[in-house]
Coordinates of C-alpha atoms in Angstrom, one line a residue:
M1265 CA -21.7 21.3 11.9
V1266 CA -22.9 20.3 8.5
S1267 CA -25.7 17.3 7.8
L1268 CA -24.0 13.8 6.7
Q1269 CA -26.4 14.3 3.7
T1270 CA -24.1 17.1 2.6
D1271 CA -20.5 15.8 4.5
R1272 CA -20.9 12.8 1.3
L1273 CA -21.8 16.0 -1.2
M1274 CA -19.0 18.0 -0.3
K1275 CA -16.6 14.5 -0.2
S1276 CA -18.0 13.1 -4.2
K1277 CA -16.6 13.5 -6.9
W1278 CA -20.0 14.8 -8.6
F1279 CA -19.7 17.7 -5.5
Y1280 CA -15.6 18.9 -7.6
R1281 CA -16.8 18.1 -11.0
S1282 CA -19.6 20.5 -10.5
C1283 CA -18.1 23.2 -7.9
Q1284 CA -14.7 22.7 -9.2
P1285 CA -14.3 26.8 -9.7
L1286 CA -15.2 27.3 -6.8
L1287 CA -12.6 25.2 -5.0
L1288 CA -9.9 26.4 -7.4
L1289 CA -10.6 30.5 -5.6
T1290 CA -10.8 28.6 -2.0
A1291 CA -8.3 26.6 -1.9
V1292 CA -9.7 24.6 0.5
M1293 CA -12.9 23.0 1.5
I1294 CA -13.7 21.0 4.9
S1295 CA -15.8 18.0 5.6
L1296 CA -16.4 16.9 9.2
T1297 CA -16.2 13.6 10.2
F1298 CA -19.0 11.5 11.4
S1299 CA -19.6 8.7 13.6
M1300 CA -20.5 5.7 12.2
P1301 CA -22.9 2.8 13.9
G1302 CA -21.1 0.7 15.7
S1303 CA -17.9 2.3 16.4
T1304 CA -16.0 1.7 19.4
D1305 CA -17.8 1.5 22.2
S1306 CA -16.6 0.0 26.1
S1307 CA -16.8 -3.3 25.1
T1308 CA -13.8 -3.2 22.6
K1309 CA -11.8 -0.1 24.1
N1310 CA -9.2 -2.6 25.9
E1311 CA -7.9 -3.3 22.4
I1312 CA -6.4 -1.3 20.2
F1313 CA -7.9 -2.6 17.2
T1314 CA -11.4 -5.3 16.6
D1315 CA -11.3 -7.3 14.4
I1316 CA -15.4 -6.8 13.0
T1317 CA -14.9 -8.8 9.4
P1318 CA -17.8 -11.0 10.2
Q1319 CA -20.3 -8.2 11.1
A1320 CA -19.1 -6.0 8.2
G1321 CA -21.3 -8.8 6.4
I1322 CA -17.1 -9.5 5.1
N1323 CA -17.7 -13.5 3.7
W1324 CA -15.9 -14.0 0.5
Q1325 CA -12.3 -16.1 0.3
H1326 CA -9.2 -16.1 -1.5
F1327 CA -8.8 -18.9 -3.8
G1328 CA -4.7 -19.7 -4.3
G1329 CA -5.2 -23.0 -6.5
E1330 CA -2.9 -25.5 -3.9
S1331 CA -1.9 -29.2 -5.5
A1332 CA -0.2 -31.4 -5.2
D1333 CA 2.7 -30.4 -7.9
R1334 CA 3.4 -27.3 -5.4
F1335 CA 3.3 -24.7 -7.9
L1336 CA 5.3 -20.7 -5.9
I1337 CA 2.5 -19.1 -7.3
E1338 CA 0.0 -20.8 -4.7
T1339 CA 1.5 -19.4 -1.1
M1340 CA 1.8 -15.6 -3.0
G1341 CA -1.3 -14.3 -3.1
G1342 CA -3.7 -12.4 -2.5
G1343 CA -3.9 -8.1 -3.0
A1344 CA -5.9 -5.6 -0.8
A1345 CA -7.2 -2.1 -1.4
F1346 CA -8.8 1.3 0.1
L1347 CA -10.7 3.7 -1.9
D1348 CA -13.5 5.3 -2.7
F1349 CA -15.0 4.1 -6.0
D1350 CA -18.1 5.7 -5.8
G1351 CA -17.3 9.1 -4.7
D1352 CA -19.6 8.7 -2.2
G1353 CA -16.9 9.8 0.7
L1354 CA -16.2 6.2 2.3
Q1355 CA -13.8 3.6 1.4
D1356 CA -14.3 0.6 -0.2
I1357 CA -12.1 -2.3 0.2
F1358 CA -10.8 -4.2 -2.7
L1359 CA -9.8 -7.7 -2.7
V1360 CA -7.5 -10.0 -6.1
N1361 CA -8.9 -12.9 -5.5
G1362 CA -6.0 -15.9 -7.1
G1363 CA -7.0 -18.6 -9.3
E1364 CA -7.1 -22.5 -9.9
T1365 CA -3.4 -24.7 -11.1
P1366 CA -3.7 -27.9 -13.1
H1367 CA -4.4 -29.7 -10.6
G1368 CA -5.7 -26.9 -7.9
K1369 CA -8.8 -26.7 -9.1
S1370 CA -12.1 -24.7 -7.4
T1371 CA -15.7 -26.1 -7.1
T1372 CA -17.3 -22.7 -6.7
A1373 CA -16.4 -19.5 -9.4
I1374 CA -13.2 -18.2 -8.6
R1375 CA -14.1 -13.9 -8.1
N1376 CA -12.5 -11.1 -6.8
A1377 CA -14.3 -9.1 -4.3
L1378 CA -15.4 -4.6 -4.5
Y1379 CA -17.2 -4.1 -0.9
R1380 CA -18.8 -0.7 -1.0
N1381 CA -19.2 0.8 1.8
L1382 CA -22.3 1.8 3.2
G1383 CA -21.6 3.8 6.0
N1384 CA -22.7 2.1 8.7
G1385 CA -20.7 -0.2 9.5
K1386 CA -21.2 -3.0 7.2
F1387 CA -20.2 -3.1 3.3
E1388 CA -21.4 -5.1 0.4
N1389 CA -20.1 -7.1 -2.8
V1390 CA -21.1 -5.2 -5.8
A1391 CA -17.8 -6.7 -7.9
A1392 CA -20.5 -7.9 -10.7
E1393 CA -22.3 -5.3 -10.9
A1394 CA -19.3 -3.2 -10.7
G1395 CA -17.7 -5.7 -13.4
V1396 CA -14.2 -6.6 -11.9
D1397 CA -15.2 -9.7 -10.4
R1398 CA -13.4 -11.8 -12.6
L1399 CA -9.6 -12.2 -13.7
P1400 CA -8.7 -13.9 -17.6
F1401 CA -5.2 -14.8 -15.3
Y1402 CA -4.1 -15.5 -11.6
G1403 CA -4.7 -12.8 -10.3
M1404 CA -2.1 -10.9 -7.9
G1405 CA -1.9 -7.6 -6.5
V1406 CA -3.6 -4.3 -7.2
A1407 CA -2.5 -0.8 -8.0
V1408 CA -5.2 2.4 -7.3
G1409 CA -4.3 5.5 -9.7
D1410 CA -6.8 8.2 -11.3
Y1411 CA -4.5 7.9 -14.2
D1412 CA -7.2 9.8 -16.5
N1413 CA -7.4 12.8 -14.5
D1414 CA -10.9 12.0 -14.2
G1415 CA -11.0 12.7 -10.5
F1416 CA -12.4 8.8 -10.6
P1417 CA -9.8 6.1 -9.0
D1418 CA -9.2 3.2 -12.0
L1419 CA -7.4 -0.6 -11.0
F1420 CA -4.1 -2.0 -12.6
I1421 CA -4.4 -5.5 -11.5
T1422 CA -1.1 -8.2 -11.4
G1423 CA -1.0 -11.6 -12.6
F1424 CA 0.8 -14.1 -14.0
P1425 CA 0.8 -14.1 -17.2
A1426 CA -1.2 -11.0 -17.6
S1427 CA -2.4 -7.8 -16.2
A1428 CA -5.0 -6.2 -16.6
L1429 CA -6.1 -2.2 -16.5
Y1430 CA -10.0 -1.3 -15.5
H1431 CA -11.1 2.5 -16.0
N1432 CA -13.5 3.8 -13.9
N1433 CA -16.4 4.8 -15.3
G1434 CA -17.8 7.2 -12.6
N1435 CA -21.6 5.2 -12.3
G1436 CA -19.8 2.5 -10.2
T1437 CA -18.5 0.4 -12.6
F1438 CA -15.9 -0.5 -14.8
T1439 CA -14.9 -1.1 -18.4
E1440 CA -11.1 -3.3 -18.9
V1441 CA -9.1 -0.9 -21.4
T1442 CA -6.0 -3.6 -21.4
E1443 CA -5.7 -4.1 -24.9
R1444 CA -6.8 -0.5 -26.1
A1445 CA -4.1 1.1 -23.3
G1446 CA -1.1 -1.3 -24.1
V1447 CA -0.8 -3.0 -20.4
K1448 CA -0.9 -6.3 -20.6
N1449 CA 2.7 -6.9 -19.6
G1450 CA 1.9 -10.3 -21.3
G1451 CA 4.1 -13.3 -20.7
K1452 CA 5.4 -12.5 -17.4
W1453 CA 4.1 -13.3 -13.4
A1454 CA 4.1 -9.5 -12.5
A1455 CA 3.3 -9.0 -8.3
G1456 CA 3.7 -5.1 -7.2
A1457 CA 2.6 -2.4 -9.1
A1458 CA 2.8 1.4 -8.2
W1459 CA 1.5 4.4 -10.1
F1460 CA 4.1 7.3 -9.8
D1461 CA 4.7 10.5 -12.0
Y1462 CA 8.2 10.3 -13.0
D1463 CA 8.6 12.7 -15.5
G1464 CA 6.3 15.1 -14.1
D1465 CA 3.5 15.7 -17.1
G1466 CA 0.5 15.5 -14.2
L1467 CA 0.0 12.0 -15.7
L1468 CA 0.7 9.1 -13.8
D1469 CA 2.6 6.6 -15.6
L1470 CA 2.8 2.4 -14.1
V1471 CA 5.7 0.8 -12.8
V1472 CA 5.5 -3.1 -12.2
T1473 CA 6.9 -5.1 -10.6
N1474 CA 7.5 -8.9 -12.5
Y1475 CA 8.6 -11.7 -10.7
V1476 CA 10.3 -15.4 -11.9
Q1477 CA 10.0 -16.8 -14.8
F1478 CA 7.4 -19.4 -14.2
S1479 CA 5.5 -22.2 -16.2
F1480 CA 3.0 -24.6 -15.0
D1481 CA 4.0 -27.1 -17.6
T1482 CA 7.0 -27.0 -15.7
P1483 CA 6.4 -28.2 -11.9
K1484 CA 9.6 -28.1 -9.7
R1485 CA 10.1 -30.7 -7.6
C1486 CA 11.1 -30.7 -3.8
E1487 CA 11.1 -32.0 -0.7
V1488 CA 11.4 -32.6 2.9
N1489 CA 11.2 -35.5 4.7
G1490 CA 10.2 -37.1 1.7
T1491 CA 7.3 -34.8 2.0
R1492 CA 6.4 -32.4 -1.0
T1493 CA 6.9 -29.2 -0.1
Y1494 CA 8.2 -25.6 -2.1
C1495 CA 11.0 -24.9 -4.1
E1496 CA 12.4 -22.3 -2.7
Q1497 CA 12.4 -19.1 -4.8
K1498 CA 16.3 -19.3 -5.7
A1499 CA 15.1 -22.4 -8.6
Y1500 CA 13.4 -19.4 -10.2
Q1501 CA 15.5 -17.8 -12.1
G1502 CA 14.1 -13.9 -12.2
M1503 CA 12.9 -11.0 -14.2
P1504 CA 13.1 -7.7 -15.4
L1505 CA 10.7 -4.3 -13.9
T1506 CA 7.9 -3.2 -16.6
L1507 CA 8.1 0.2 -17.2
Y1508 CA 4.8 1.7 -19.2
H1509 CA 4.8 6.6 -19.5
N1510 CA 1.1 7.6 -19.7
N1511 CA 0.5 8.9 -23.1
G1512 CA -2.7 11.3 -21.8
N1513 CA -4.6 10.1 -24.3
G1514 CA -6.1 6.6 -22.3
T1515 CA -3.2 4.7 -23.3
F1516 CA 0.6 3.4 -22.0
T1517 CA 3.9 3.5 -23.7
D1518 CA 5.9 0.4 -22.9
V1519 CA 9.7 2.5 -21.7
S1520 CA 11.7 0.3 -20.4
A1521 CA 14.3 -0.1 -22.8
Q1522 CA 14.7 4.0 -22.4
S1523 CA 14.6 3.4 -18.7
G1524 CA 17.4 0.7 -18.4
F1525 CA 14.6 -1.3 -15.9
D1526 CA 14.6 -4.1 -18.7
K1527 CA 18.1 -4.5 -17.5
L1528 CA 17.5 -4.9 -14.0
S1529 CA 16.2 -8.7 -14.0
G1530 CA 15.7 -10.2 -10.4
R1531 CA 12.9 -11.6 -8.1
A1532 CA 10.8 -8.3 -7.9
L1533 CA 7.9 -8.0 -5.1
G1534 CA 6.9 -5.3 -2.9
V1535 CA 7.0 -1.3 -4.6
V1536 CA 6.9 1.9 -3.0
A1537 CA 7.6 5.4 -4.9
I1538 CA 9.0 8.0 -2.9
D1539 CA 10.6 10.6 -3.1
A1540 CA 14.2 9.5 -1.3
N1541 CA 16.2 11.9 -1.7
D1542 CA 13.9 15.4 -1.4
D1543 CA 15.0 16.7 -4.9
G1544 CA 11.5 17.2 -6.1
W1545 CA 11.5 13.7 -7.7
T1546 CA 9.8 10.8 -7.0
D1547 CA 12.1 7.6 -7.0
L1548 CA 11.7 3.8 -6.4
L1549 CA 12.4 1.0 -3.5
I1550 CA 12.0 -2.2 -4.8
A1551 CA 11.7 -5.3 -2.3
R1552 CA 13.3 -8.4 -4.2
D1553 CA 13.6 -12.3 -3.0
A1554 CA 16.8 -13.0 -2.7
S1555 CA 18.5 -10.8 -5.2
P1556 CA 19.6 -7.8 -4.3
N1557 CA 17.0 -4.7 -3.3
L1558 CA 16.7 -1.4 -6.2
L1559 CA 16.8 1.6 -5.1
L1560 CA 15.8 3.9 -7.7
I1561 CA 16.8 7.6 -8.1
N1562 CA 14.9 9.4 -10.8
R1563 CA 17.2 11.6 -12.3
G1564 CA 15.0 12.6 -14.3
K1565 CA 13.9 12.9 -18.3
G1566 CA 13.3 9.7 -17.9
K1567 CA 16.2 8.2 -16.7
F1568 CA 16.9 5.7 -12.8
E1569 CA 20.4 5.5 -11.4
D1570 CA 20.5 2.4 -9.4
V1571 CA 21.8 3.4 -5.4
A1572 CA 21.1 0.4 -3.3
L1573 CA 24.3 -0.8 -2.9
E1574 CA 26.1 3.1 -2.3
A1575 CA 22.9 3.4 0.2
E1576 CA 24.0 -0.2 1.8
V1577 CA 20.3 -1.2 1.4
A1578 CA 20.6 -4.3 -1.7
Y1579 CA 21.8 -6.6 0.8
D1580 CA 22.7 -7.5 4.8
P1581 CA 25.8 -6.7 6.4
G1582 CA 26.5 -9.9 5.4
G1583 CA 26.1 -9.4 1.6
L1584 CA 23.3 -11.9 1.9
A1585 CA 20.7 -10.6 -0.8
K1586 CA 17.7 -11.0 1.9
A1587 CA 14.0 -12.1 0.5
G1588 CA 12.2 -9.6 0.7
M1589 CA 8.6 -8.7 -0.4
G1590 CA 6.7 -6.0 1.5
V1591 CA 7.8 -2.2 1.7
D1592 CA 7.0 0.5 2.8
A1593 CA 8.3 3.9 3.8
A1594 CA 7.5 7.4 6.0
D1595 CA 9.7 9.1 8.4
V1596 CA 9.5 7.1 11.8
N1597 CA 12.3 9.9 13.1
G1598 CA 11.2 12.6 12.7
D1599 CA 14.1 14.4 10.9
G1600 CA 11.4 14.5 7.2
L1601 CA 13.4 12.4 5.4
P1602 CA 11.8 9.2 4.5
D1603 CA 13.2 5.6 6.2
F1604 CA 12.3 2.5 4.4
I1605 CA 11.2 -1.4 5.5
V1606 CA 11.7 -4.4 3.9
T1607 CA 10.5 -7.4 5.7
N1608 CA 11.7 -10.3 4.8
F1609 CA 12.0 -14.3 5.7
N1610 CA 12.0 -15.7 9.3
D1611 CA 16.0 -15.7 10.4
Q1612 CA 16.5 -13.0 8.0
Y1613 CA 15.0 -9.8 10.7
D1614 CA 12.3 -7.1 8.4
S1615 CA 14.9 -4.3 7.9
L1616 CA 14.7 -1.2 8.7
F1617 CA 16.4 2.1 7.0
F1618 CA 17.1 5.6 7.7
G1619 CA 17.2 7.9 4.8
S1620 CA 19.4 10.8 4.6
H1621 CA 20.2 13.1 2.4
S1622 CA 23.2 10.8 0.7
V1623 CA 24.4 7.6 0.5
P1624 CA 24.8 5.0 2.9
F1625 CA 21.5 4.9 4.6
E1626 CA 21.7 3.6 8.3
D1627 CA 20.4 0.1 9.5
R1628 CA 18.7 0.0 12.2
T1629 CA 17.3 -3.2 12.2
V1630 CA 19.0 -3.6 15.4
N1631 CA 19.0 -0.8 17.5
S1632 CA 15.3 -0.7 16.5
R1633 CA 14.7 -4.1 17.9
L1634 CA 12.7 -5.3 14.5
A1635 CA 15.6 -8.4 14.4
E1636 CA 13.8 -8.9 17.8
Y1637 CA 10.4 -9.1 16.7
S1638 CA 10.6 -10.3 13.4
K1639 CA 13.3 -12.9 13.5
S1640 CA 10.7 -16.0 13.6
Y1641 CA 8.3 -14.3 11.2
V1642 CA 8.3 -14.8 7.5
G1643 CA 7.1 -10.7 6.5
W1644 CA 5.0 -9.7 4.0
G1645 CA 2.6 -6.3 4.0
T1646 CA 3.7 -3.8 5.9
H1647 CA 3.0 0.1 6.7
F1648 CA 4.2 2.9 8.7
M1649 CA 1.1 4.5 10.7
D1650 CA 0.3 6.6 13.0
Y1651 CA -2.1 4.2 14.9
D1652 CA -2.2 6.3 18.0
N1653 CA -2.3 9.5 16.4
D1654 CA 0.7 10.7 18.4
G1655 CA 2.9 12.6 16.0
N1656 CA 5.0 8.9 15.9
Q1657 CA 4.6 6.5 12.8
D1658 CA 4.3 3.5 14.2
L1659 CA 4.1 -0.5 12.6
V1660 CA 2.1 -3.4 11.9
I1661 CA 2.7 -6.0 9.3
V1662 CA 1.2 -9.4 8.3
N1663 CA 3.4 -12.4 8.5
G1664 CA 2.5 -16.3 7.1
H1665 CA 5.3 -18.9 5.8
I1666 CA 4.7 -20.3 2.9
N1667 CA 5.4 -23.8 2.9
Q1668 CA 3.4 -25.9 5.8
V1669 CA 6.2 -28.7 6.4
I1670 CA 8.1 -26.1 8.2
E1671 CA 7.1 -27.1 11.4
M1672 CA 8.8 -31.1 10.8
T1673 CA 12.3 -29.2 10.9
R1674 CA 11.9 -25.8 13.7
S1675 CA 10.1 -25.6 17.1
D1676 CA 10.2 -21.7 16.6
V1677 CA 8.6 -21.0 12.7
K1678 CA 5.2 -21.9 12.3
Y1679 CA 3.3 -22.2 9.2
K1680 CA 0.2 -19.8 10.6
E1681 CA 1.8 -16.5 12.1
P1682 CA 0.8 -13.8 13.6
P1683 CA 0.5 -9.9 12.8
L1684 CA 2.8 -7.5 14.4
L1685 CA 1.4 -3.8 15.6
L1686 CA 4.9 -1.6 16.8
R1687 CA 4.3 1.5 18.1
N1688 CA 7.1 3.6 17.8
N1689 CA 8.4 5.9 20.4
G1690 CA 9.5 9.3 17.8
K1691 CA 13.2 7.6 17.1
G1692 CA 12.5 5.0 15.8
V1693 CA 13.1 2.4 18.8
F1694 CA 9.2 0.2 18.7
Q1695 CA 7.4 -1.8 20.9
N1696 CA 6.1 -4.2 20.7
M1697 CA 2.0 -3.7 21.3
R1698 CA 0.6 -7.6 21.4
E1699 CA -1.1 -7.9 24.5
Q1700 CA -2.7 -4.6 23.9
A1701 CA -3.4 -5.0 19.8
G1702 CA -6.3 -7.3 19.9
V1703 CA -7.5 -10.9 19.7
A1704 CA -5.7 -11.0 15.6
F1705 CA -2.6 -10.0 17.2
N1706 CA -2.6 -12.3 19.4
S1707 CA -4.2 -15.5 16.2
N1708 CA -2.0 -17.0 13.4
Y1709 CA -2.8 -16.7 9.9
S1710 CA -1.4 -17.1 6.5
A1711 CA -1.5 -13.5 6.1
R1712 CA -0.5 -11.7 2.5
G1713 CA -1.8 -8.2 1.2
L1714 CA -2.4 -5.2 3.8
A1715 CA -3.7 -2.4 3.2
V1716 CA -4.7 0.8 5.2
G1717 CA -7.6 3.5 5.3
D1718 CA -9.9 5.1 7.2
F1719 CA -13.1 3.5 6.2
D1720 CA -15.5 5.5 9.4
N1721 CA -14.0 8.1 8.7
D1722 CA -13.2 8.7 12.3
G1723 CA -9.7 10.6 11.9
D1724 CA -7.5 6.6 12.4
L1725 CA -6.1 4.6 10.6
D1726 CA -8.5 0.5 10.2
V1727 CA -6.5 -2.1 8.9
V1728 CA -7.5 -5.0 6.2
F1729 CA -5.3 -7.2 5.3
T1730 CA -5.9 -10.6 3.3
C1731 CA -5.2 -14.4 3.9
L1732 CA -4.2 -17.3 1.5
N1733 CA -7.1 -19.9 0.9
A1734 CA -9.3 -17.6 3.5
T1735 CA -10.8 -15.1 4.4
P1736 CA -9.9 -10.8 4.8
V1737 CA -9.6 -10.0 7.9
L1738 CA -10.6 -5.6 8.7
L1739 CA -9.6 -4.7 11.6
R1740 CA -11.2 -0.9 12.9
N1741 CA -9.0 1.4 15.2
N1742 CA -10.2 2.0 18.5
V1743 CA -7.4 4.4 19.7
G1744 CA -6.8 6.9 17.5
Q1745 CA -9.4 9.7 18.5
D1746 CA -8.3 10.3 22.2
H1747 CA -5.8 12.4 20.3
P1748 CA -6.3 15.3 17.7
W1749 CA -5.7 15.2 14.5
I1750 CA -5.7 16.3 10.7
G1751 CA -6.4 15.2 7.3
F1752 CA -6.1 16.6 4.3
E1753 CA -7.1 15.2 0.4
L1754 CA -5.2 16.6 -2.5
Q1755 CA -6.7 17.6 -6.3
G1756 CA -3.6 18.0 -8.1
T1757 CA -5.2 20.0 -11.1
K1758 CA -1.3 20.9 -12.8
S1759 CA 0.0 17.8 -11.3
N1760 CA -1.5 14.4 -11.1
R1761 CA -5.0 14.5 -9.9
D1762 CA -4.6 11.7 -7.0
A1763 CA -0.9 14.2 -5.6
I1764 CA 1.1 11.2 -5.8
G1765 CA 4.4 12.5 -4.6
A1766 CA 3.3 15.5 -2.6
K1767 CA 4.6 15.9 0.1
I1768 CA 3.4 17.4 3.6
T1769 CA 4.3 19.1 7.0
V1770 CA 2.4 20.4 9.4
S1771 CA 4.4 23.2 11.5
L1772 CA 3.4 22.5 15.3
A1773 CA 4.0 24.5 17.9
N1774 CA 7.5 22.1 18.8
R1775 CA 7.5 19.5 15.9
K1776 CA 7.6 19.1 12.4
L1777 CA 5.4 16.5 11.0
V1778 CA 6.6 15.3 7.6
R1779 CA 3.9 13.0 5.3
W1780 CA 4.5 12.1 1.7
I1781 CA 1.7 11.0 -0.5
T1782 CA 3.2 7.1 -2.0
G1783 CA 2.9 5.4 -5.1
G1784 CA 2.3 1.4 -3.7
G1785 CA 3.5 0.7 -0.5
S1786 CA 3.3 -2.2 1.4
Y1787 CA 2.9 -6.1 -0.4
L1788 CA 0.8 -6.2 -3.3
A1789 CA -1.8 -3.5 -2.1
S1790 CA -2.7 0.2 -2.4
H1791 CA -4.2 2.4 0.8
D1792 CA -6.3 5.7 1.0
K1793 CA -4.7 8.3 -0.1
R1794 CA -5.4 10.3 2.0
V1795 CA -3.1 12.1 4.5
I1796 CA -3.9 11.4 8.3
V1797 CA -1.3 13.9 10.6
G1798 CA -1.4 13.1 14.4
L1799 CA -1.1 15.4 16.1
G1800 CA -0.8 14.6 19.9
G1801 CA -0.8 16.4 23.6
D1802 CA -4.1 16.9 24.2
S1803 CA -7.2 17.8 22.4
G1804 CA -7.2 21.4 22.1
A1805 CA -3.9 21.2 20.0
T1806 CA -3.6 23.7 17.1
V1807 CA -1.6 23.9 13.9
A1808 CA 0.4 26.5 12.7
I1809 CA 1.7 26.2 9.5
V1810 CA 0.7 22.9 6.6
E1811 CA 3.4 23.8 3.9
I1812 CA 2.5 21.1 1.1
R1813 CA 4.5 20.8 -2.0
W1814 CA 2.5 19.8 -5.0
P1815 CA 4.8 17.3 -7.1
S1816 CA 4.5 19.9 -9.9
G1817 CA 7.1 21.5 -7.8
T1818 CA 4.3 24.2 -6.5
V1819 CA 4.6 24.6 -2.5
Q1820 CA 1.7 26.0 -0.9
R1821 CA 0.9 27.0 2.7
L1822 CA -2.0 27.2 5.0
S1823 CA -2.5 28.1 8.1
N1824 CA -5.5 28.0 11.2
L1825 CA -6.7 24.5 10.0
R1826 CA -8.5 22.9 12.7
P1827 CA -7.9 19.8 14.0
N1828 CA -10.5 16.5 14.2
Q1829 CA -11.5 17.3 10.5
Y1830 CA -10.0 16.6 6.8
H1831 CA -9.7 19.0 4.3
D1832 CA -9.7 19.4 0.7
V1833 CA -7.2 21.2 -0.6
V1834 CA -7.0 21.4 -4.1
E1835 CA -3.5 22.6 -6.3
P1836 CA -3.0 25.9 -6.8
A1837 CA -2.4 27.9 -9.7
A1838 CA 0.7 27.5 -11.4
A1839 CA 2.1 30.9 -11.1
N1840 CA 2.2 30.9 -7.1
A1841 CA 4.6 27.9 -8.2
T1842 CA 8.6 28.1 -6.7
G1843 CA 9.8 26.7 -10.2
R1844 CA 11.5 23.9 -8.7
R1845 CA 11.7 22.7 -12.8
K1846 CA 10.3 23.4 -16.4

């Protein structure tokens, strides 16, 4: 049993640097989990998640610039991320603030938050010391990725009328490098973003989902029963996507025109990067608001093909382009292929699509009971997560309406709404766990961004989500430890260091569990890139074989891995590759 100090050293990025040759030789290093003060006790064991926000020391508040002008941007933020920014083996939390509007001014300085995990169930806001507290624009979301493969996660922050890239210096601070890198995305309202390696060169590229043409100089006026309210999204014209290619020298080239992204105009929000058709190239599913969703299949050589219409994920069965906000992907029904969720507006239902090797996909919105549970809600951040480690991918969704006046016209739809925790029976049929889920799932919020990560390193996924003009909510998972699990932290060598695009298959005695390291996902959010695979069954569960298909095409097989601990896995030499592509 290693000590806490040894464990942290093993997990630190400085250890990776000094001991990389050893890691390359051994391929697998094991870091044992440890219990943190404030972990689950008998008083909270009867609820699945416990809201520990005050005890954790998180008191930051989002500010959206709400005003009588009712600018739509006031309703849309803010972002959240789990990341280990200082390399101590503990997941920290980054939160993106909004900004002021012409008549929506703040009495205090508007700042982002970077909460450093102290390892005892508490967090300390170090955003100012780290140099990431201030933005020269209205902030929206965040994408975390190690774009220069130096072992430290960097931050791309979206917003209006610009975005920003912060390079992690490796000493607990960041440097803003937007202009030099060429990723300002100037003049655009950027919402979501995702890091992914679209051309297989081992460097993370960046896709940015731009929402609508917008200006504070031209407020739009809409009313309900004589009361000023926010105009619907159709009052605003959509924007094309932006795709940046990583040049490998700290700069990026805008390849939106070469890739055809500049022709894909629409109101884009959530994005997830995953290999949708299992051909080894990372694809994109993009949720769009009253614009048809996009399923962009990577055809190689920097080209993508939108097959959303053929896959029947662009519109609902009646031909309506829903109000897509959040998006995520995972294997919901156990067939080894990624399935997709898109969160939508009330009355439209959130959408669930079962993926396949060919199109069309299967719309399982009704059969999964997702339509029943989401009918009255406006969904935003969402993530597939096996919260109880039984091997089935469950689902968490946060909700909240945009118009305070909705209750003047509807008795069944509220302005503030509860989150949903939906348990998967293994076949893609969900059960609403509201009664057991905890106080937070029986409370109402104006929730937006949602991120998941194992902040206490106990082998189950915890949750953080932001709320408009309020404090975020940090939820600790109390039940994941009841089942065995196995965790992976991958380090690419030929592949991008974050291993975004990797596919992990865990073979048990009677089932195979497939997981991916995705880019993006949810809404305005970024997640713990470690992969936790719940094994179900009894505490003596063993893993027969683990197969990792790295983004480079290298296939690595591991055996006799012990459960209930994280395994650090380094991509082996290219000579071991199966030769997928050149």
